[in-house]
Amino acid sequence: MRIVNLTEETRKNILKDLLKRSPSNFGSYADTVEKIVNDVRDRGDEALFGYTKQFDKADINAGNVLVTKEEIEYAYTQVDEKLIEVIRKAKENIRTYHEKQRQYSWFDSDPKGIMLGQKVTALESVGVYVPGGKAVYPSSVLMNIMPAKVAGVKNIIMTTPCNSEGEVYATTLVAANEAGATAIYKAGGAQAIAALAYGTESIPKVDKIVGPGNIFVALAKRAVYGHVSIDSIAGPSEILVIADETANPRYVAADLLSQAEHDEMASAILITTSKELAEKVSAQVDEFIKVLSRKEIIRKSIDTYGYILLADNMADAVEAANAIASEHLEIVTANPFDVMTRIKNAGAIFIGEYSSEPLGDYFAGPNHVLPTNGTAKFFSPLSVDDFIKKSSIIYYSREALEEVHEDIESFAKSEQLTAHANSIAVRFE
Amino acid sequence: MRIVNLTEETRKNILKDLLKRSPSNFGSYADTVEKIVNDVRDRGDEALFGYTKQFDKADINAGNVLVTKEEIEYAYTQVDEKLIEVIRKAKENIRTYHEKQRQYSWFDSDPKGIMLGQKVTALESVGVYVPGGKAVYPSSVLMNIMPAKVAGVKNIIMTTPCNSEGEVYATTLVAANEAGATAIYKAGGAQAIAALAYGTESIPKVDKIVGPGNIFVALAKRAVYGHVSIDSIAGPSEILVIADETANPRYVAADLLSQAEHDEMASAILITTSKELAEKVSAQVDEFIKVLSRKEIIRKSIDTYGYILLADNMADAVEAANAIASEHLEIVTANPFDVMTRIKNAGAIFIGEYSSEPLGDYFAGPNHVLPTNGTAKFFSPLSVDDFIKKSSIIYYSREALEEVHEDIESFAKSEQLTAHANSIAVRFE
């Protein structure tokens, strides 16, 4: 794995490189996706099933698009019991963590007869997209459904592509059932997103769509944004490790590779103040790759988007980490909590040498749906916040309004909005 | 003003009608806007100043694009002192309310050596767009800047179009200065949004863009979404009043008109259980329109998107209000707090007959930037939440990880992610 000195120039070039992976640069598919989205919006089920036939080679119709109770029961017989136990443990950890994110309605009152507040309401319906394709990720099913569940969303509508036989992965169904999906539909790609956004005869319209997916799914979510809400558009996975000479190179190398295996566009970066660590990690990465099952993907992603950056000092390392704003950030230094206080931008921060990234992917409880591609500068992990919304509450008594009515009228008049002014004035004629 | 019986059919038709006002249906401008955005991204200042010349007829360059201290001082001499006082009072109310929205980092620890938490960080830089054009809204300047200020955003970059002489409205400058904008640039339209999203030689890149604007601004925000964050895309204003026989028809009529005057596409709807009130409000609306300064706009919006809906009972009225999910909702009934508990979807809820909508627009403290066009089903008022983001915190000790390492490894292996499993396993060899 290449070792490069961390300078302002290398940082800028790496950033530019990483941003090239952004979905916003996949313009060539946007037209195709828009056509699919509009078609499903206009023709409903007919279009949805047509695309399912075309892309997934499956004969899906109004009679079999909804996963049945029997299909779910059958799925349980196909999944290792020990795995079901692990899924349940993970689910409980996810629930416990997300319950701490709950926000409550509040109000504040003033004896003049004023009450101001903020009312929190759960979204009524959400759509959860679960990809099929290359790999099956029950962990992702849990991570997308549980925060909606904790928020109190009534209808959690999941869609996931089926194979040409109309079957959905058993572990996906088990995880969805454990997490508490209200209904599961066999639909994938841009057509599934359109169905959730606009509703079809079979699939109910939702208020918000979450869940990862390929470029077609990402572009479809972008296309329906505004009509419904969406979570942030996920890019390829990323890990950034900040480490000093106290770090164990085997652990660091293993953690870098854990993200590199996701995708050829995944990025794994180590920033270290120790030249010795840099060299050992580089060698260890090569050793590990030989024995890992997804070695082709890993090799490609490490060679294209993998870097070991040698920093002069920890302050430079932190500055670079904040500029990159990685999805996952591990801090493996003598005083990792101190470094954490200096981090502004990261999706999830893993502290110390036993907090390896997959702990967060599967088990600890915080969400693994995280902002990618530098968006940790302004986006947050998926959370209960994503499944609630707020309304302001305003109550003024006659006395309270009377005291300030002239101020409001003069403000409104200064904006030439006389009907606004009139609405206050009419109460004190 | 027309009176219609509230049936499921009228509700659906009205909803369809209202949704036609959505920016997502203004496809014909999207290409123009994308061209402008890409051009500013690629050519920076040169393109920005070119469009400013073309659209605003102003000669703006690197030397005069930034509003100077002298220009701000001069602006203060142009604004009525009493208005400045009102702006300051409103600002304090806005600050007080938004301070209650602050969220704090938290963590939870387990004596096994586990710490999980959520770290809250303010965004580093935000862009606030302030429209010029038809009207000047200092209240909007306060409402967009104050939550960023309260959140702790360091750089609050405002842009607003200037006239052909290169001048910006004095009240806009005063409000921006009072609220605490870091810098104010003379730039408007899609080109200003692009400048904020990508940065130019003169205008710094920001992490998030907020603020209302015309269709070009809305489409530009949509185009840069993902590269930066944006607030929700604002549509035309809306008011919905739920009233029973206890309501004062003069007040209700005045409040309906206060939103109708914003825009020909604004919508004003009364839902009432009282036929008598319906008729009186209808007549009163016609009376008021005669004497209001923006009567042409009001007439158009009332005739196109204004309705008085007669409901059989309060439950039907509430159901319709939840389906419409209005930006502003006034409840003027015998027991308005009871009705409020039944409301799921609304941007801001005004309770009782002295809480007229303009009180919220200007003065009470809650934000007046609210979800429109039915998006109150999933979006919230602009708030401090919009200017912070969160990072998950995960710390596990060796003992804590050891206890669960086999679970995590088997979960990872079930997803065929062996490098994930290896990253845990390597720590317990």
mmCIF file of C-alpha atoms in Angstrom, chain B residues 18-19 21 235-240 259-260 262 265-269 324-329 357 370-376:
data_model
loop_
_atom_site.group_PDB
_atom_site.id
_atom_site.type_symbol
_atom_site.label_atom_id
_atom_site.label_comp_id
_atom_site.label_asym_id
_atom_site.label_seq_id
_atom_site.Cartn_x
_atom_site.Cartn_y
_atom_site.Cartn_z
ATOM 1 C CA LEU B 18 -52.168 22.621 -4.554
ATOM 2 C CA LEU B 19 -49.418 20.174 -5.434
ATOM 3 C CA ARG B 21 -47.564 24.566 -7.434
ATOM 4 C CA GLY B 235 -42.924 26.671 -2.440
ATOM 5 C CA PRO B 236 -45.597 29.381 -2.364
ATOM 6 C CA SER B 237 -46.984 30.322 1.044
ATOM 7 C CA GLU B 238 -50.045 28.690 2.560
ATOM 8 C CA ILE B 239 -52.442 29.242 5.403
ATOM 9 C CA LEU B 240 -55.118 26.902 6.636
ATOM 10 C CA GLN B 259 -50.945 34.814 3.195
ATOM 11 C CA ALA B 260 -52.841 35.396 -0.030
ATOM 12 C CA HIS B 262 -47.587 36.932 -0.744
ATOM 13 C CA MET B 265 -49.745 31.004 -6.161
ATOM 14 C CA ALA B 266 -50.253 31.360 -2.405
ATOM 15 C CA SER B 267 -53.072 29.352 -0.917
ATOM 16 C CA ALA B 268 -55.557 30.353 1.795
ATOM 17 C CA ILE B 269 -58.021 27.768 3.059
ATOM 18 C CA ILE B 324 -53.152 19.128 3.314
ATOM 19 C CA ALA B 325 -50.253 19.569 5.781
ATOM 20 C CA SER B 326 -50.270 23.339 5.500
ATOM 21 C CA GLU B 327 -47.295 25.599 6.089
ATOM 22 C CA HIS B 328 -49.292 27.706 8.570
ATOM 23 C CA LEU B 329 -52.226 26.344 10.528
ATOM 24 C CA GLU B 357 -50.138 34.229 11.492
ATOM 25 C CA LEU B 370 -41.563 26.467 7.136
ATOM 26 C CA PRO B 371 -42.278 23.406 5.028
ATOM 27 C CA THR B 372 -44.726 24.127 2.176
ATOM 28 C CA ASN B 373 -46.631 22.133 -0.415
ATOM 29 C CA GLY B 374 -47.530 19.219 1.805
ATOM 30 C CA THR B 375 -43.925 18.672 2.896
ATOM 31 C CA ALA B 376 -44.861 19.309 6.538
#
